[in-house]
N, CA and C of each residue as an Amber inpcrd file, in Angstrom:
protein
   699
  94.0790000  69.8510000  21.5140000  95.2240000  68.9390000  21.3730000
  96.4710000  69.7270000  20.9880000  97.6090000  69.4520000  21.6870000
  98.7960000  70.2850000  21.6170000  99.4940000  70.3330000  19.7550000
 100.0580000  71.0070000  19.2140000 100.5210000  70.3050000  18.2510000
 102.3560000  70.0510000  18.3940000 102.7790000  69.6700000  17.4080000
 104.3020000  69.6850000  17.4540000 104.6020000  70.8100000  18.2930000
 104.8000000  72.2240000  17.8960000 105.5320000  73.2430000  18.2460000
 105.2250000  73.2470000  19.5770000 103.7680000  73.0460000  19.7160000
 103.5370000  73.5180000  21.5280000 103.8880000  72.3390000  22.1370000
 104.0750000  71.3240000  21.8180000 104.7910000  69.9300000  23.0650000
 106.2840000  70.3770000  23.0660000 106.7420000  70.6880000  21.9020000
 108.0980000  71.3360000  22.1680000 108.5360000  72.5090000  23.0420000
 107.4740000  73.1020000  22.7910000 107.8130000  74.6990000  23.5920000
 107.6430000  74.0920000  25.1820000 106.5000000  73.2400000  25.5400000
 106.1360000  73.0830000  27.2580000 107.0280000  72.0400000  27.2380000
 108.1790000  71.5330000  26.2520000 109.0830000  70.3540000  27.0300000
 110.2000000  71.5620000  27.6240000 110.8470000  72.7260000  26.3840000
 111.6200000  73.6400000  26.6900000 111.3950000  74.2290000  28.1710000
 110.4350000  74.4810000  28.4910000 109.8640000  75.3660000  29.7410000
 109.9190000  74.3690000  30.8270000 109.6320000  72.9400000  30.4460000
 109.7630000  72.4030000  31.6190000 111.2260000  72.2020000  32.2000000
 112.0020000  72.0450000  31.1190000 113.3840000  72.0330000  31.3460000
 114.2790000  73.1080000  32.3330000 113.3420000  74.3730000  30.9400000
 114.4920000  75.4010000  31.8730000 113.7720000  75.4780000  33.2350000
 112.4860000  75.6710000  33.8790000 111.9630000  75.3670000  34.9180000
 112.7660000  74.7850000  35.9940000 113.4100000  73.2610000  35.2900000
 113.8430000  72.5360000  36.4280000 115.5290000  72.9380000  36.5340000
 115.6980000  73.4440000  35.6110000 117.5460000  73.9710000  35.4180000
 117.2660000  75.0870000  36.2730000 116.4630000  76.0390000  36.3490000
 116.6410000  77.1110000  36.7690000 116.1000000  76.6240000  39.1070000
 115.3110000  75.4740000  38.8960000 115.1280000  75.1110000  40.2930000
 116.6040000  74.8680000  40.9000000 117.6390000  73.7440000  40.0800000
 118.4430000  73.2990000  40.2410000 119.8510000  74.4160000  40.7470000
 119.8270000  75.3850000  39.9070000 120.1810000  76.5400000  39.6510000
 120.0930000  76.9750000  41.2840000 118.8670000  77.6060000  41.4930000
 118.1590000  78.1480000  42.4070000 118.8420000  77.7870000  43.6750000
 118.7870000  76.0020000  43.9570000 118.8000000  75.3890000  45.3890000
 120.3960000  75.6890000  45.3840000 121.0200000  75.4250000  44.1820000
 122.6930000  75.5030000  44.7470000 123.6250000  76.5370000  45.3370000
 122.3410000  77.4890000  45.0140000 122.7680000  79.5820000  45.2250000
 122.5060000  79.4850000  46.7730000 121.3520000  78.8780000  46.9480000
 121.0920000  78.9080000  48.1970000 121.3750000  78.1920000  49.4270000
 121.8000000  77.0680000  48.7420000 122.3740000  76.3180000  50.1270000
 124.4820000  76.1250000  49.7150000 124.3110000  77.4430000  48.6390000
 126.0830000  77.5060000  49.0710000 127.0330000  76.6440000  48.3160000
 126.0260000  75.9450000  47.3560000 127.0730000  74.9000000  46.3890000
 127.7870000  75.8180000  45.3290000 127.2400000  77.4570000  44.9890000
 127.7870000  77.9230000  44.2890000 128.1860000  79.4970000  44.8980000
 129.2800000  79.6710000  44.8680000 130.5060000  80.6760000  45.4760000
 130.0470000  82.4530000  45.1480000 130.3850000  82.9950000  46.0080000
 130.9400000  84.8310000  44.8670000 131.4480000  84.4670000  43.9500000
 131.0360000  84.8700000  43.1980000 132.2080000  85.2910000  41.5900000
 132.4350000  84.2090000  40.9840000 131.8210000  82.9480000  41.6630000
 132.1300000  81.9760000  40.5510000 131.7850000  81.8370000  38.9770000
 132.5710000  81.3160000  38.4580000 131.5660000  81.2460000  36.6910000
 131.1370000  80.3220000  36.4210000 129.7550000  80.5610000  35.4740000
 128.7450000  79.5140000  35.3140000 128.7740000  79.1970000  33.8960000
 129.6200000  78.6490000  33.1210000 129.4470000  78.0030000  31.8320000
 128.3680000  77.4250000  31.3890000 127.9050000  77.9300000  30.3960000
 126.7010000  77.2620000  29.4530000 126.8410000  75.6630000  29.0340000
 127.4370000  75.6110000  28.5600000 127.6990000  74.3200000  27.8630000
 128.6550000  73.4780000  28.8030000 129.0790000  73.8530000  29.9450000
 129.5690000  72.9230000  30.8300000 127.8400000  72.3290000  31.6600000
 127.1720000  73.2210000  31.8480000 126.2410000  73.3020000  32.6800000
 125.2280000  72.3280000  31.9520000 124.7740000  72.1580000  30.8780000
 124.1700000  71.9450000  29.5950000 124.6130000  70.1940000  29.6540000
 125.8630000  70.2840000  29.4640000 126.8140000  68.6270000  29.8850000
 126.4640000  68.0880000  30.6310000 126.4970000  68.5270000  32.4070000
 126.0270000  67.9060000  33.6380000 124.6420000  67.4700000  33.4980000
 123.9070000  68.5120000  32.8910000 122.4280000  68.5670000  33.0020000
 121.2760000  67.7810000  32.3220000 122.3930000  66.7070000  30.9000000
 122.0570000  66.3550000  30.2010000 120.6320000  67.1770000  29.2490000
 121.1750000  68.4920000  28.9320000 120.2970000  68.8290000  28.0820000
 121.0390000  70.2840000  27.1800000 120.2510000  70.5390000  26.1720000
 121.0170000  71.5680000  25.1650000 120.9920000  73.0100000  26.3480000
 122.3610000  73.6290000  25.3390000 122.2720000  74.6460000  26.2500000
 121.5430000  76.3860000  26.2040000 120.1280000  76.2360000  25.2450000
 119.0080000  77.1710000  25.4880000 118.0990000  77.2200000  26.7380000
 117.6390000  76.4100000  26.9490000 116.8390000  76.2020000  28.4660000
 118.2740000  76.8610000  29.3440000 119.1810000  75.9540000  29.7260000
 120.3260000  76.8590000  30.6130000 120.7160000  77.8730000  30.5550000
 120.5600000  78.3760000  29.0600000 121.1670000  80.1710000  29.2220000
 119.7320000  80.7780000  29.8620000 118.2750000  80.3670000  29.1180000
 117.2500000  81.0330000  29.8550000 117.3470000  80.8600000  31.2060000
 117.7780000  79.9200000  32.3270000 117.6370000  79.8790000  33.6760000
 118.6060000  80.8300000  33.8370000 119.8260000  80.7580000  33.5910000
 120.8060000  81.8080000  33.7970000 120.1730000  83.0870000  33.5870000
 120.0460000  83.4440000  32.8050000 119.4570000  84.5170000  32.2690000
 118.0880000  85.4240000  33.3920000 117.2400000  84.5020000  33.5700000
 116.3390000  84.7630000  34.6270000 117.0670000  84.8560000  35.9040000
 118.0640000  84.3170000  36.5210000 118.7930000  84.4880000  37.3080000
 119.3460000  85.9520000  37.5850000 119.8620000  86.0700000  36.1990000
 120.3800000  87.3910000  36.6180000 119.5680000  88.4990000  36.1690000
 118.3440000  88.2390000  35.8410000 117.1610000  89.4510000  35.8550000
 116.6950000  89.6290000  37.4210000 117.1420000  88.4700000  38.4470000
 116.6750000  88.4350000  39.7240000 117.9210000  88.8330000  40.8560000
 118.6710000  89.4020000  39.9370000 119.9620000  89.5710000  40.9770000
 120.9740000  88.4720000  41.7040000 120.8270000  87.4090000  41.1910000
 121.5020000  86.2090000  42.0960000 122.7510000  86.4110000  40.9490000
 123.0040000  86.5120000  39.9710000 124.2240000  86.1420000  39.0090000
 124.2230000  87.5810000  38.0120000 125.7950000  87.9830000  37.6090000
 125.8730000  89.0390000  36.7740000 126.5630000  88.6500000  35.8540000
 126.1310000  89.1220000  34.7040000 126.6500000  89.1040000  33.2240000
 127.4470000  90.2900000  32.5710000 128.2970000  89.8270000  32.5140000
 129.0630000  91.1130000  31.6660000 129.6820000  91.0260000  30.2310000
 129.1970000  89.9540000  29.6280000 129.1730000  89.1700000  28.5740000
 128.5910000  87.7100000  28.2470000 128.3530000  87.2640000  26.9100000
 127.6450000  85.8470000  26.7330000 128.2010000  84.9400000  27.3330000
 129.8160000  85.1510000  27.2040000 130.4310000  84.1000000  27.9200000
 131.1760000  84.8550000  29.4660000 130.4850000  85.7920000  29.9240000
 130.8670000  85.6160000  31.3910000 129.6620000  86.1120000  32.8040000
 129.6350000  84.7070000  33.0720000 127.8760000  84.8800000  33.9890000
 128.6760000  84.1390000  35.1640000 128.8140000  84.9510000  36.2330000
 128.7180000  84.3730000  37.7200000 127.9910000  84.8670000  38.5120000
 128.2610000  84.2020000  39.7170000 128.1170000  84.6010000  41.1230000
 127.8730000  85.8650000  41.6440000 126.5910000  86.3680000  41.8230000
 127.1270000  87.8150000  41.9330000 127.8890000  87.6200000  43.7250000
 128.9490000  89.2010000  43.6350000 129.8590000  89.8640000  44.6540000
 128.5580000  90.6320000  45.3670000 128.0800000  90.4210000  46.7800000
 127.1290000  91.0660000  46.8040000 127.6640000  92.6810000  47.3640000
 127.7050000  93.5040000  47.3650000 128.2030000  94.8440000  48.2300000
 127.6380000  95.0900000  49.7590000 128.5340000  95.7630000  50.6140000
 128.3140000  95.9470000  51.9610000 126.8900000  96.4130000  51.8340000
 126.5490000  97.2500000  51.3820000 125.4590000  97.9910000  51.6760000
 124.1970000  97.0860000  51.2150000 124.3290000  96.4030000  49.8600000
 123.0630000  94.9550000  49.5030000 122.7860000  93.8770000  50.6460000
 124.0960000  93.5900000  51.0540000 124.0950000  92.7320000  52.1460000
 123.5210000  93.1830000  53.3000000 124.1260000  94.6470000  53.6600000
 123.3010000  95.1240000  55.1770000 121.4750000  95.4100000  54.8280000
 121.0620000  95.4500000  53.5470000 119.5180000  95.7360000  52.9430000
 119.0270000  94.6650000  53.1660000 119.6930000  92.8950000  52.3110000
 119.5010000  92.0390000  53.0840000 119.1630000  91.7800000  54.0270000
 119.7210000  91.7310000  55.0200000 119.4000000  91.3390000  56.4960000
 118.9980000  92.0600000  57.2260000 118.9040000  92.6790000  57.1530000
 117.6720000  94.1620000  57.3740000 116.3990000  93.5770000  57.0700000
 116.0240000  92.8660000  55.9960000 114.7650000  92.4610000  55.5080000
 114.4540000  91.1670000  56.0560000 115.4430000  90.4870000  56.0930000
 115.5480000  89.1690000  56.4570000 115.2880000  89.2670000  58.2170000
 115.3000000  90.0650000  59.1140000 115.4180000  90.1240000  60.0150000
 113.8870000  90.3910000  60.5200000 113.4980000  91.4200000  59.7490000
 111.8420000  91.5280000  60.1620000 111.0310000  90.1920000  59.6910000
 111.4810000  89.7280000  58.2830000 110.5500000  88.5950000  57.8790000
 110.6770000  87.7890000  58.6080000 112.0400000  86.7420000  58.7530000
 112.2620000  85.6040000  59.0780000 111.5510000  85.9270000  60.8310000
 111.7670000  86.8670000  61.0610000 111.2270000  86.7920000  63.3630000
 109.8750000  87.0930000  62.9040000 108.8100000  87.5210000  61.6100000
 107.8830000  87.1600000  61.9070000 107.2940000  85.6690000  61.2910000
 108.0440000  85.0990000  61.0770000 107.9180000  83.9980000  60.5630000
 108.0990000  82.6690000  61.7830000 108.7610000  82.9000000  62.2030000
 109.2940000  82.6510000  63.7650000 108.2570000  82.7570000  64.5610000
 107.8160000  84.0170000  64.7780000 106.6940000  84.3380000  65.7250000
 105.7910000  83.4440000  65.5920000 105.0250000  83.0880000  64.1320000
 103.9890000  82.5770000  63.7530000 104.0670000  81.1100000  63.8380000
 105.2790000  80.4670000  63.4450000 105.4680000  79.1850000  64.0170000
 105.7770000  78.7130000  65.0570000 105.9730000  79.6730000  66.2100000
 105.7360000  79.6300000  67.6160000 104.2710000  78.9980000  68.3530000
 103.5570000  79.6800000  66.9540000 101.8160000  79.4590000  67.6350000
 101.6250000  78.1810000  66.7310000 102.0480000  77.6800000  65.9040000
 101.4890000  76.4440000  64.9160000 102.3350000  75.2990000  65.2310000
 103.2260000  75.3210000  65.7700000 104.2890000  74.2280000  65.8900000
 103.7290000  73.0500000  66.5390000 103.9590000  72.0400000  65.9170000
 103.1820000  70.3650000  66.6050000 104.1190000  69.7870000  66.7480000
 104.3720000  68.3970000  67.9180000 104.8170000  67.9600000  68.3620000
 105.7960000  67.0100000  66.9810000 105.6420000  67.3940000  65.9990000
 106.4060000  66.3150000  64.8390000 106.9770000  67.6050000  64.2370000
 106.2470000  68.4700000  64.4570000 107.0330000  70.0870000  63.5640000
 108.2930000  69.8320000  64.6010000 108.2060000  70.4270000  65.7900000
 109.5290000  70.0790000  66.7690000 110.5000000  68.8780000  66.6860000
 110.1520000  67.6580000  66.4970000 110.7560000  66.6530000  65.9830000
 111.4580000  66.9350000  64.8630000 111.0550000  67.3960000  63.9770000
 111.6730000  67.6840000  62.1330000 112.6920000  68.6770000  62.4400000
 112.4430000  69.7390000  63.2810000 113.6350000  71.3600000  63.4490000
 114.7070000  70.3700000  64.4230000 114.3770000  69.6160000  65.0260000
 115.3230000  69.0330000  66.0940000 116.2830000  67.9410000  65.5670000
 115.6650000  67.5620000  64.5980000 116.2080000  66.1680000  63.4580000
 117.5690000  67.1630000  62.5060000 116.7890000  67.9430000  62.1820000
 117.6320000  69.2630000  61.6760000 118.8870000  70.0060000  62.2700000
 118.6710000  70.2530000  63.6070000 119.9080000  70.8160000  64.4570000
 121.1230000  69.2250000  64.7060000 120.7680000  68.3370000  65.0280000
 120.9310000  67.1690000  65.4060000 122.0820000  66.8660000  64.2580000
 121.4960000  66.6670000  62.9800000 122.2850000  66.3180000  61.6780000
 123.1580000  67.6320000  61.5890000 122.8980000  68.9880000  61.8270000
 123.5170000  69.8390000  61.8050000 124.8240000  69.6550000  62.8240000
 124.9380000  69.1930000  64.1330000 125.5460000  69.0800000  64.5930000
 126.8400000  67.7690000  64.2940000 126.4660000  67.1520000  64.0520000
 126.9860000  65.8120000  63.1580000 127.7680000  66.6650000  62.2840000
 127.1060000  67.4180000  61.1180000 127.8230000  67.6660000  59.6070000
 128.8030000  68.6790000  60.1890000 128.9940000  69.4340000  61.5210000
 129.9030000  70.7970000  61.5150000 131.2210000  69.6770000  62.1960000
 130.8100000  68.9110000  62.9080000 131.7270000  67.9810000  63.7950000
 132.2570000  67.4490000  62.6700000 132.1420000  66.6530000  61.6030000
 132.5650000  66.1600000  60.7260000 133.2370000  67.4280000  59.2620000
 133.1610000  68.6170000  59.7810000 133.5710000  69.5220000  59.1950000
 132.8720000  69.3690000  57.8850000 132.0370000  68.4860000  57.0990000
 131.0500000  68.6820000  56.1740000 130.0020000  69.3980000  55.8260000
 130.9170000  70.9470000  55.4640000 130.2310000  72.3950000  55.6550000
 129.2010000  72.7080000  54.5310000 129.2480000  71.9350000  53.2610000
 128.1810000  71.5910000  52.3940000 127.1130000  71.5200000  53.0140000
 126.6580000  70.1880000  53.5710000 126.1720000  69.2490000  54.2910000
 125.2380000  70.5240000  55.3820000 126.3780000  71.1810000  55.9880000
 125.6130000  71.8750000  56.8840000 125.3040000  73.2280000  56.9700000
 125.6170000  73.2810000  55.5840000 125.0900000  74.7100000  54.9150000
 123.3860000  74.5570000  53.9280000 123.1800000  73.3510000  53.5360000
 121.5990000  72.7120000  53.5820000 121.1470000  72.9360000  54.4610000
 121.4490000  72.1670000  55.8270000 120.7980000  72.0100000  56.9190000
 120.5080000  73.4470000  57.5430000 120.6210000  74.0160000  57.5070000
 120.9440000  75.4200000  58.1780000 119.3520000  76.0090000  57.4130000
 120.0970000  76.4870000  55.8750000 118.7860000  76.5520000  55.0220000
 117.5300000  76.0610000  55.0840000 117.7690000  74.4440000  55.4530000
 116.2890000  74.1470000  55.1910000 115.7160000  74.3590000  56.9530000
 116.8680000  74.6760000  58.0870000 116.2410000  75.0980000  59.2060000
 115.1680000  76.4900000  58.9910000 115.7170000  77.5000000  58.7560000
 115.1520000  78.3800000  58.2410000 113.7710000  78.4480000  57.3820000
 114.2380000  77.3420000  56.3520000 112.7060000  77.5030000  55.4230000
 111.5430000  77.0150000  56.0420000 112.0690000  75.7310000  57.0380000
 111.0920000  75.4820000  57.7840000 110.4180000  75.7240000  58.4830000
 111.0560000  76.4960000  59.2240000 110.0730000  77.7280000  60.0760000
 109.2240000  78.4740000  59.3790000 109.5090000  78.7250000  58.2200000
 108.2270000  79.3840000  57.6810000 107.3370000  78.7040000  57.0050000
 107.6310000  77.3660000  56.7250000 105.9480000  76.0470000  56.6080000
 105.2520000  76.0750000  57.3020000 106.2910000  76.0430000  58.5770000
 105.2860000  75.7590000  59.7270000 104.2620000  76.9380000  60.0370000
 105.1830000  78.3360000  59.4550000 104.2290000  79.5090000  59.9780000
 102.8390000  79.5490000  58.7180000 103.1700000  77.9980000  58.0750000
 101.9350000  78.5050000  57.1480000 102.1240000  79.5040000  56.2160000
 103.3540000  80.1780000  55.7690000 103.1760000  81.5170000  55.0400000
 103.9060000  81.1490000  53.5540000 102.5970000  80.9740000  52.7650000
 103.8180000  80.1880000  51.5760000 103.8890000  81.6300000  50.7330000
 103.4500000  83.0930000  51.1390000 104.1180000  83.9190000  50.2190000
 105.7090000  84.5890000  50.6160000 105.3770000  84.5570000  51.7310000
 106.6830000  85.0950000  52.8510000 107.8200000  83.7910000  52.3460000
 107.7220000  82.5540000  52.0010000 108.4670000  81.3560000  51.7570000
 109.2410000  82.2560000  50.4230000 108.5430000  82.3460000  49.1610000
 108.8500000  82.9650000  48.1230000 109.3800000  84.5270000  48.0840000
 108.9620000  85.0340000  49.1470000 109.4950000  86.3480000  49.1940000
 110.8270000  85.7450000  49.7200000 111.2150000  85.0790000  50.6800000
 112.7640000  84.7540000  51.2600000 113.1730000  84.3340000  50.2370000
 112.6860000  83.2350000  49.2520000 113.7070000  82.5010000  48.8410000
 114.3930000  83.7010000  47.5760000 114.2390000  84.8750000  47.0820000
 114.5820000  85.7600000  46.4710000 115.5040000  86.1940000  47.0880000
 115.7830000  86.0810000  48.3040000 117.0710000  86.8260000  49.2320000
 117.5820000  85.5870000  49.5430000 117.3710000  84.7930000  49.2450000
 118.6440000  83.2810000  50.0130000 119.1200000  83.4010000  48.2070000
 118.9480000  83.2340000  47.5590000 119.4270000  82.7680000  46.1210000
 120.1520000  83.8870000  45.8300000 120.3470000  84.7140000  46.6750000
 121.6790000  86.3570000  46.5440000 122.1330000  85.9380000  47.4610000
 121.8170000  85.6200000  48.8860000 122.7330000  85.6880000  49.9340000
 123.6040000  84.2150000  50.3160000 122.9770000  82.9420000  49.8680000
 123.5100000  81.5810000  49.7030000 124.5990000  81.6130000  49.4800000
 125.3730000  82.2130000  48.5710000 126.8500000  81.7990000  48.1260000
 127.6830000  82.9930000  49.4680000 127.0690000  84.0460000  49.6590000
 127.7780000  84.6810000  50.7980000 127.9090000  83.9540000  52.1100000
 126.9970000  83.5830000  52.3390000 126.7780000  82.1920000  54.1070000
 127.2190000  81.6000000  54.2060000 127.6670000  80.8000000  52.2330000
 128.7330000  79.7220000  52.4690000 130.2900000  80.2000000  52.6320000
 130.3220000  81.4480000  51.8330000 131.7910000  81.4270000  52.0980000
 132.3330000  81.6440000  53.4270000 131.4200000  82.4280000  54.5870000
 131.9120000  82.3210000  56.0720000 131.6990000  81.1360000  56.6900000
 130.8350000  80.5710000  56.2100000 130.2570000  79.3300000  56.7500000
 131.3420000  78.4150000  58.1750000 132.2270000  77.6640000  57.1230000
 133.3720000  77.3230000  58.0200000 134.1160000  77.8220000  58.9810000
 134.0480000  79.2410000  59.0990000 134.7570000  80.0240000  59.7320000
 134.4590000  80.0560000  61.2490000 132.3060000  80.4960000  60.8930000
 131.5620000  80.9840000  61.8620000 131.6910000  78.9350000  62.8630000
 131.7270000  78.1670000  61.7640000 131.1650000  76.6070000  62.4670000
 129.6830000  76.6220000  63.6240000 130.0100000  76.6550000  64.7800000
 128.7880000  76.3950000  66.0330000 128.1420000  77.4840000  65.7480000
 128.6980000  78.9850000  65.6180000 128.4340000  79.6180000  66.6320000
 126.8920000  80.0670000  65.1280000 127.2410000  79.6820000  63.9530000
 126.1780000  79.5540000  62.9250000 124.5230000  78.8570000  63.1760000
 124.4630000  78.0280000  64.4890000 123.4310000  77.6370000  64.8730000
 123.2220000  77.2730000  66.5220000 124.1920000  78.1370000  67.1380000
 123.9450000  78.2710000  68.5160000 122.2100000  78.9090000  69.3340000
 121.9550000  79.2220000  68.4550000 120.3540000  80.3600000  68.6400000
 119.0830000  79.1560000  68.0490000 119.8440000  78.0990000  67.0930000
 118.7090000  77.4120000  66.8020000 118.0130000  76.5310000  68.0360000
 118.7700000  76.7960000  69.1720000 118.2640000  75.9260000  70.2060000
 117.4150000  76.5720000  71.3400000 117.3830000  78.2380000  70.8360000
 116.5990000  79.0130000  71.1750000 115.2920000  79.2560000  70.7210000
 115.8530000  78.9840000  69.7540000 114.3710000  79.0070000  68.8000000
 113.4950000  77.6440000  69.2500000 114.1950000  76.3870000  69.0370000
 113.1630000  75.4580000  69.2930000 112.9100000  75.7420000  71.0280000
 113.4360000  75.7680000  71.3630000 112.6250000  76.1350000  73.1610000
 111.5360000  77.2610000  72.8610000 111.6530000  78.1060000  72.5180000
 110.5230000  78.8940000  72.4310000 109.6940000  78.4190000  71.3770000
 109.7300000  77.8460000  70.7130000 108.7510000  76.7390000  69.7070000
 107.8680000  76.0220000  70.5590000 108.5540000  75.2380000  71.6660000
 108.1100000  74.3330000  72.2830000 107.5630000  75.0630000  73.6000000
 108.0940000  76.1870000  74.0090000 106.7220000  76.9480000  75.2310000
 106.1070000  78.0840000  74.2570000 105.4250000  77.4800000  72.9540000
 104.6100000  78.6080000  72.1130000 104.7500000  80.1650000  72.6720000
 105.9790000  80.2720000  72.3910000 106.1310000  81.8390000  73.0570000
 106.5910000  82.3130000  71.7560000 105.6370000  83.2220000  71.0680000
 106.3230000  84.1650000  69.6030000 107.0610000  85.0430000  69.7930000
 107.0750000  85.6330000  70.6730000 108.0590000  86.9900000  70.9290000
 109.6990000  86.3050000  71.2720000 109.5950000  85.5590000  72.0930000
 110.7970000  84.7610000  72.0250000 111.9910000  84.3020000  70.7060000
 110.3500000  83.5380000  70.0560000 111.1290000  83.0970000  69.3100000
 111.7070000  84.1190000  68.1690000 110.4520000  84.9510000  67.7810000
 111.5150000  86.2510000  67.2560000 112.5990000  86.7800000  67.1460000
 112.8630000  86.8650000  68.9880000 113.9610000  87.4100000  69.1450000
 115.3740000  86.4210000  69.3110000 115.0620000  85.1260000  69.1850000
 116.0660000  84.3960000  68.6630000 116.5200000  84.2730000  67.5810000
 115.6290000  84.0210000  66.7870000 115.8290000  84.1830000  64.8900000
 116.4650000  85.9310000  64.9310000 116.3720000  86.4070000  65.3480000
 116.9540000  87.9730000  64.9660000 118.4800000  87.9920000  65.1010000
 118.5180000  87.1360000  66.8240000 119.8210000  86.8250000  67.3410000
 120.6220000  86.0220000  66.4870000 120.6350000  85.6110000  65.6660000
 120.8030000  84.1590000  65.3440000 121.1590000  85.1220000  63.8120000
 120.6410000  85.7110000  62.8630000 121.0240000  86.3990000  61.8230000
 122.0350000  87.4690000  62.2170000 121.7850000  88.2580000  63.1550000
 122.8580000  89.2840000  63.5520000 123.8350000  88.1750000  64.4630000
 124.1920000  87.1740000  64.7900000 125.4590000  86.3930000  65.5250000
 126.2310000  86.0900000  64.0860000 125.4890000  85.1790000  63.2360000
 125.9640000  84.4890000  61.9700000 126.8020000  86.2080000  61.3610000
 125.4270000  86.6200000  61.2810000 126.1710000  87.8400000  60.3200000
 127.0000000  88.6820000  60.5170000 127.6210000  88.3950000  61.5240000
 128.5610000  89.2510000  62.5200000 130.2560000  89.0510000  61.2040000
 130.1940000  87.8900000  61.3400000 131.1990000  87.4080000  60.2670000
 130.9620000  87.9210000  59.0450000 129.9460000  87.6140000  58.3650000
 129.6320000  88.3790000  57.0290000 129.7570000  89.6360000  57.1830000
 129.6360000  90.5220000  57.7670000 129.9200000  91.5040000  57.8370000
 131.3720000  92.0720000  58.5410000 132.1820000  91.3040000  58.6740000
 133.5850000  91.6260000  58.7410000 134.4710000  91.7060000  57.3810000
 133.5910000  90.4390000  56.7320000 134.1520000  90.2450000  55.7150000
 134.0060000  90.7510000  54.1400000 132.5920000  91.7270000  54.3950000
 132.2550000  92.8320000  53.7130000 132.8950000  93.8310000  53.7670000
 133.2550000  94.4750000  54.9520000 134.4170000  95.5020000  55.2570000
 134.6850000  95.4110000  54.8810000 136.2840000  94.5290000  55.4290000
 137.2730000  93.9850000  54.5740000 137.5670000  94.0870000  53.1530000
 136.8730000  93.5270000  52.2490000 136.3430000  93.2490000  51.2350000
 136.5270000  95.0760000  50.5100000 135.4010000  95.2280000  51.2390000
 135.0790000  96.8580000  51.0000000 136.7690000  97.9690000  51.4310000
 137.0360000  97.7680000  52.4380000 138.3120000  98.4950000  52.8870000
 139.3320000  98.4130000  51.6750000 139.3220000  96.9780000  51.6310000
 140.3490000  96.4260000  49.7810000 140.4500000  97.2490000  49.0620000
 139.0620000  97.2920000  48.3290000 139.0830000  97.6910000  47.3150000
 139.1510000  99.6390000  47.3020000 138.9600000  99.7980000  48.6030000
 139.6610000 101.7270000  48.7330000 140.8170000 101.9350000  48.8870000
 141.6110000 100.6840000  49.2270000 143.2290000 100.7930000  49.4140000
 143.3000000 100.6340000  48.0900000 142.7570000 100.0480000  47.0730000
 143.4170000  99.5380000  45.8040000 143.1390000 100.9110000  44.8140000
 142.2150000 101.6610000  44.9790000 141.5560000 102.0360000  44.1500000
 142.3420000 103.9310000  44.7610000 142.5790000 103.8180000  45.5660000
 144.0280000 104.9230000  45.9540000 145.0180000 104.9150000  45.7460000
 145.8780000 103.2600000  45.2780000 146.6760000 102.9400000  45.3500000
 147.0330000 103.4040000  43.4830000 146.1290000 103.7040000  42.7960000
 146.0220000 103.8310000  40.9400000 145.8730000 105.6090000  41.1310000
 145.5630000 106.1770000  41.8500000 145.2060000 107.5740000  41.5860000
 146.9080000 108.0350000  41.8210000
């Protein structure tokens, strides 16, 4: 039988648990920016709960690379660098096309229905310029392909690279609009003639098209800060 301290401790854990899920989904589908800052006790307010569980999710956050601390009171967004980002998708590129591959061979006639329900609303939310909206959709296109491939460690290995790369996808997001899920219609055709190699090589297409932008804007970014940093010497 639990006593006081331990119902307290597994209410704490369940909390930060769900702060740190909450945490988690907003990194990844883009509700939270580069460099934004994450206040404790603003966060704590929304969340209706004290703000120990929230500094621990934070905290675990940035033991996982999604957020940097450079003091108690300053925790954001991490800035990811050209070179994290190109490691990124580098990784993301072998996983996600074999993830692809594999749900090429498992895909059922309601799996195709659900990715198609997905592009569909996707198309809706970019037309309606509701880039939130279709910065989810996008995400959960992606995660889904790997249910379907059955691979729930490969699921957890990605979601460690969407919760760094989420706030980067969103900030091109608007920019890229269509051309962000032009390949998803590649993918479901090769879903639907169970061809894995196909679909591979759409999901590959489809990270290097999107990321074409992210990576301009890493330059950029990167070029900046050598003009600036010449500009003091």
């Amino acid at each position: 039988m639990e006593n006081t301290l331990d119902m307290v401790l597994h209410e704490h854990d369940n909390k930060g648990d769900w702060i740190y899920t909450q945490l988690s989904r907003d990194l990844m589908n883009g509700v939270l920016l580069p460099n934004e800052r994450l206040k404790i006790r603003e966060l704590a307010q929304a969340m209706g709960t004290s703000v120990t569980p929230v500094r621990d999710a934070l905290l675990r956050l940035v033991h996982e690379g999604a957020l940097s601390l450079s003091s108690q009171r300053d925790i954001r967004v991490r800035n990811l660098s050209l070179q994290e980002y190109l490691e990124i998708r580098s990784i993301r590129f072998e996983l996600e096309g074999l993830a692809a591959a594999n749900a090429a061979l498992n895909a059922t006639v309601q799996d195709l229905n659900k990715l198609k329900h997905l592009v569909a609303q996707n198309e809706i939310s970019l037309s309606n310029k509701d880039y939130k909206m279709s910065i989810a959709l996008n995400q959960n296109f992606h995660f889904e392909l790997c249910d379907i491939a059955n691979m729930p460690i490969l699921i957890n290995v990605l979601r460690q690279l969407w919760i760094r790369i989420g706030p980067l996808i969103a900030q091109a997001y608007q920019h890229g609009e269509r051309n962000m899920i032009n390949y998803h219609y590649l993918i479901l055709e090769a879903l639907e003639n169970k061809d894995p190699q196909a679909a591979r090589v759409a999901i590959q297409a489809d990270l290097m098209s999107g990321g074409h932008l992210l990576l301009q804007m890493k330059e950029a970014e990167q070029n900046l800060k050598l003009s600036e940093n010449q500009a003091m010497i």
